């Protein structure tokens, strides 16, 4: 307890000073709602579309177009923020970390704690349980990254098997127009599915998230489909798991720090952070840039395609495998 308070005193004292000067003369910002859960639902929506394409082979040109737009149409800002938010939700389940955040908030006050978190993104991960909390998030990321790699292989294989189908050998026509349409969808982004928004806002979601962060557990999304009328999360798995703790890859510490900061915001409560503080913690340049490059490569691949069966390769390589690499580059 004393060590927690000692660490907290340094950063929070600085945060109080900086926060006070920044707030002078500024109108009070309206507190955000459950922005973390809503953002995570965007990532969940993408993963639900992955489930659909993994469980139903492409059977027509329409199926290919639907897969292209639903998997490749996500906005990189929104999708990267969704992944960070989902990671933070999992990190926020660590009991030791939750206790440390609440202990300091109770001792120094919520406003001082929030200022400390906002003014030093490295601070949150130094709290007791911070590394373990982030490790749980990285365990879930590893499962998701492997899932995307598997889905990519399944879709790309169809670029070869579909060559035996007459409809798949048909000329695309104006592939440049298809790429332009995709670009417009990407700029707008795909909104979160309402059932998934509801699921992530439900009172019992924490029990699901705890299991998702167990090392060796399967991806949370394997039973979550965009076509389903209701969300079915997998049954908790507690045995037969490889308990290898995930570590942050060298050079990726800033991403881990943001996950821990956003997790602390979540522990503090939906009304603790302002919209500006939430946005800052969610926005991560490296992952966003990686996903943006995946989108650009997807557009170029589609624009160069001549026949229908060529497009599944583009989807598998850039809308699935590349995204898996973007999130998978954080852990080791």
PDB file of N, CA, C and O in Angstrom, residues 48 51 55 195-196 199 208 219-226 228-235:
ATOM      1  N   UNK A  48     -16.667 -10.657 -36.153  1.00  0.00           N
ATOM      2  CA  UNK A  48     -17.866 -11.436 -36.471  1.00  0.00           C
ATOM      3  C   UNK A  48     -17.955 -11.712 -37.969  1.00  0.00           C
ATOM      4  O   UNK A  48     -18.422 -12.778 -38.391  1.00  0.00           O
ATOM      5  N   UNK A  51     -15.741 -14.584 -38.760  1.00  0.00           N
ATOM      6  CA  UNK A  51     -16.417 -15.854 -38.483  1.00  0.00           C
ATOM      7  C   UNK A  51     -17.282 -16.272 -39.662  1.00  0.00           C
ATOM      8  O   UNK A  51     -17.289 -17.441 -40.066  1.00  0.00           O
ATOM      9  N   UNK A  55     -16.754 -19.767 -42.012  1.00  0.00           N
ATOM     10  CA  UNK A  55     -17.715 -20.864 -41.898  1.00  0.00           C
ATOM     11  C   UNK A  55     -18.553 -21.069 -43.152  1.00  0.00           C
ATOM     12  O   UNK A  55     -19.307 -22.036 -43.231  1.00  0.00           O
ATOM     13  N   UNK A 195     -26.239  -5.671 -31.931  1.00  0.00           N
ATOM     14  CA  UNK A 195     -26.185  -6.764 -30.947  1.00  0.00           C
ATOM     15  C   UNK A 195     -24.849  -6.835 -30.212  1.00  0.00           C
ATOM     16  O   UNK A 195     -24.807  -7.171 -29.025  1.00  0.00           O
ATOM     17  N   UNK A 196     -23.759  -6.497 -30.903  1.00  0.00           N
ATOM     18  CA  UNK A 196     -22.452  -6.528 -30.252  1.00  0.00           C
ATOM     19  C   UNK A 196     -22.261  -5.319 -29.342  1.00  0.00           C
ATOM     20  O   UNK A 196     -21.619  -5.420 -28.295  1.00  0.00           O
ATOM     21  N   UNK A 199     -24.042  -6.392 -26.340  1.00  0.00           N
ATOM     22  CA  UNK A 199     -23.312  -7.434 -25.615  1.00  0.00           C
ATOM     23  C   UNK A 199     -22.179  -6.844 -24.788  1.00  0.00           C
ATOM     24  O   UNK A 199     -21.951  -7.247 -23.643  1.00  0.00           O
ATOM     25  N   UNK A 208     -17.008 -12.869 -19.317  1.00  0.00           N
ATOM     26  CA  UNK A 208     -16.529 -13.350 -20.614  1.00  0.00           C
ATOM     27  C   UNK A 208     -15.115 -12.849 -20.878  1.00  0.00           C
ATOM     28  O   UNK A 208     -14.246 -13.590 -21.338  1.00  0.00           O
ATOM     29  N   UNK A 219      -9.782 -17.930 -29.216  1.00  0.00           N
ATOM     30  CA  UNK A 219     -10.271 -16.582 -29.491  1.00  0.00           C
ATOM     31  C   UNK A 219     -11.727 -16.454 -29.070  1.00  0.00           C
ATOM     32  O   UNK A 219     -12.536 -17.363 -29.270  1.00  0.00           O
ATOM     33  N   UNK A 220     -12.048 -15.336 -28.486  1.00  0.00           N
ATOM     34  CA  UNK A 220     -13.418 -15.068 -28.051  1.00  0.00           C
ATOM     35  C   UNK A 220     -14.405 -15.126 -29.209  1.00  0.00           C
ATOM     36  O   UNK A 220     -15.579 -15.439 -29.029  1.00  0.00           O
ATOM     37  N   UNK A 221     -13.913 -14.869 -30.424  1.00  0.00           N
ATOM     38  CA  UNK A 221     -14.811 -14.606 -31.551  1.00  0.00           C
ATOM     39  C   UNK A 221     -15.221 -15.842 -32.333  1.00  0.00           C
ATOM     40  O   UNK A 221     -16.003 -15.723 -33.284  1.00  0.00           O
ATOM     41  N   UNK A 222     -14.726 -17.005 -31.966  1.00  0.00           N
ATOM     42  CA  UNK A 222     -14.983 -18.183 -32.781  1.00  0.00           C
ATOM     43  C   UNK A 222     -16.464 -18.528 -32.909  1.00  0.00           C
ATOM     44  O   UNK A 222     -16.878 -19.141 -33.889  1.00  0.00           O
ATOM     45  N   UNK A 223     -17.272 -18.144 -31.924  1.00  0.00           N
ATOM     46  CA  UNK A 223     -18.709 -18.416 -31.981  1.00  0.00           C
ATOM     47  C   UNK A 223     -19.542 -17.156 -32.191  1.00  0.00           C
ATOM     48  O   UNK A 223     -20.756 -17.182 -32.023  1.00  0.00           O
ATOM     49  N   UNK A 224     -18.890 -16.065 -32.550  1.00  0.00           N
ATOM     50  CA  UNK A 224     -19.605 -14.800 -32.732  1.00  0.00           C
ATOM     51  C   UNK A 224     -19.709 -14.509 -34.222  1.00  0.00           C
ATOM     52  O   UNK A 224     -18.716 -14.258 -34.890  1.00  0.00           O
ATOM     53  N   UNK A 225     -20.925 -14.547 -34.730  1.00  0.00           N
ATOM     54  CA  UNK A 225     -21.159 -14.373 -36.160  1.00  0.00           C
ATOM     55  C   UNK A 225     -21.985 -13.126 -36.423  1.00  0.00           C
ATOM     56  O   UNK A 225     -22.917 -12.814 -35.683  1.00  0.00           O
ATOM     57  N   UNK A 226     -21.647 -12.416 -37.495  1.00  0.00           N
ATOM     58  CA  UNK A 226     -22.418 -11.235 -37.863  1.00  0.00           C
ATOM     59  C   UNK A 226     -23.799 -11.587 -38.366  1.00  0.00           C
ATOM     60  O   UNK A 226     -24.702 -10.752 -38.373  1.00  0.00           O
ATOM     61  N   UNK A 228     -25.714 -13.938 -37.045  1.00  0.00           N
ATOM     62  CA  UNK A 228     -26.546 -14.475 -35.965  1.00  0.00           C
ATOM     63  C   UNK A 228     -27.490 -13.411 -35.424  1.00  0.00           C
ATOM     64  O   UNK A 228     -27.168 -12.234 -35.383  1.00  0.00           O
ATOM     65  N   UNK A 229     -28.667 -13.845 -35.003  1.00  0.00           N
ATOM     66  CA  UNK A 229     -29.629 -12.911 -34.425  1.00  0.00           C
ATOM     67  C   UNK A 229     -29.287 -12.594 -32.981  1.00  0.00           C
ATOM     68  O   UNK A 229     -29.757 -11.615 -32.419  1.00  0.00           O
ATOM     69  N   UNK A 230     -28.482 -13.444 -32.356  1.00  0.00           N
ATOM     70  CA  UNK A 230     -28.046 -13.214 -30.978  1.00  0.00           C
ATOM     71  C   UNK A 230     -26.569 -13.569 -30.864  1.00  0.00           C
ATOM     72  O   UNK A 230     -26.056 -14.389 -31.622  1.00  0.00           O
ATOM     73  N   UNK A 231     -25.903 -12.948 -29.933  1.00  0.00           N
ATOM     74  CA  UNK A 231     -24.473 -13.179 -29.746  1.00  0.00           C
ATOM     75  C   UNK A 231     -24.267 -14.362 -28.811  1.00  0.00           C
ATOM     76  O   UNK A 231     -24.820 -14.406 -27.714  1.00  0.00           O
ATOM     77  N   UNK A 232     -23.477 -15.347 -29.249  1.00  0.00           N
ATOM     78  CA  UNK A 232     -23.144 -16.496 -28.411  1.00  0.00           C
ATOM     79  C   UNK A 232     -21.641 -16.497 -28.182  1.00  0.00           C
ATOM     80  O   UNK A 232     -20.861 -16.776 -29.081  1.00  0.00           O
ATOM     81  N   UNK A 233     -21.228 -16.165 -26.982  1.00  0.00           N
ATOM     82  CA  UNK A 233     -19.820 -16.230 -26.655  1.00  0.00           C
ATOM     83  C   UNK A 233     -19.468 -17.655 -26.249  1.00  0.00           C
ATOM     84  O   UNK A 233     -20.316 -18.389 -25.741  1.00  0.00           O
ATOM     85  N   UNK A 234     -18.217 -18.080 -26.466  1.00  0.00           N
ATOM     86  CA  UNK A 234     -17.836 -19.460 -26.163  1.00  0.00           C
ATOM     87  C   UNK A 234     -17.901 -19.771 -24.680  1.00  0.00           C
ATOM     88  O   UNK A 234     -17.769 -18.886 -23.834  1.00  0.00           O
ATOM     89  N   UNK A 235     -18.095 -21.048 -24.381  1.00  0.00           N
ATOM     90  CA  UNK A 235     -18.101 -21.503 -22.997  1.00  0.00           C
ATOM     91  C   UNK A 235     -16.707 -21.315 -22.418  1.00  0.00           C
ATOM     92  O   UNK A 235     -15.694 -21.490 -23.097  1.00  0.00           O
TER      93      UNK A 235
END
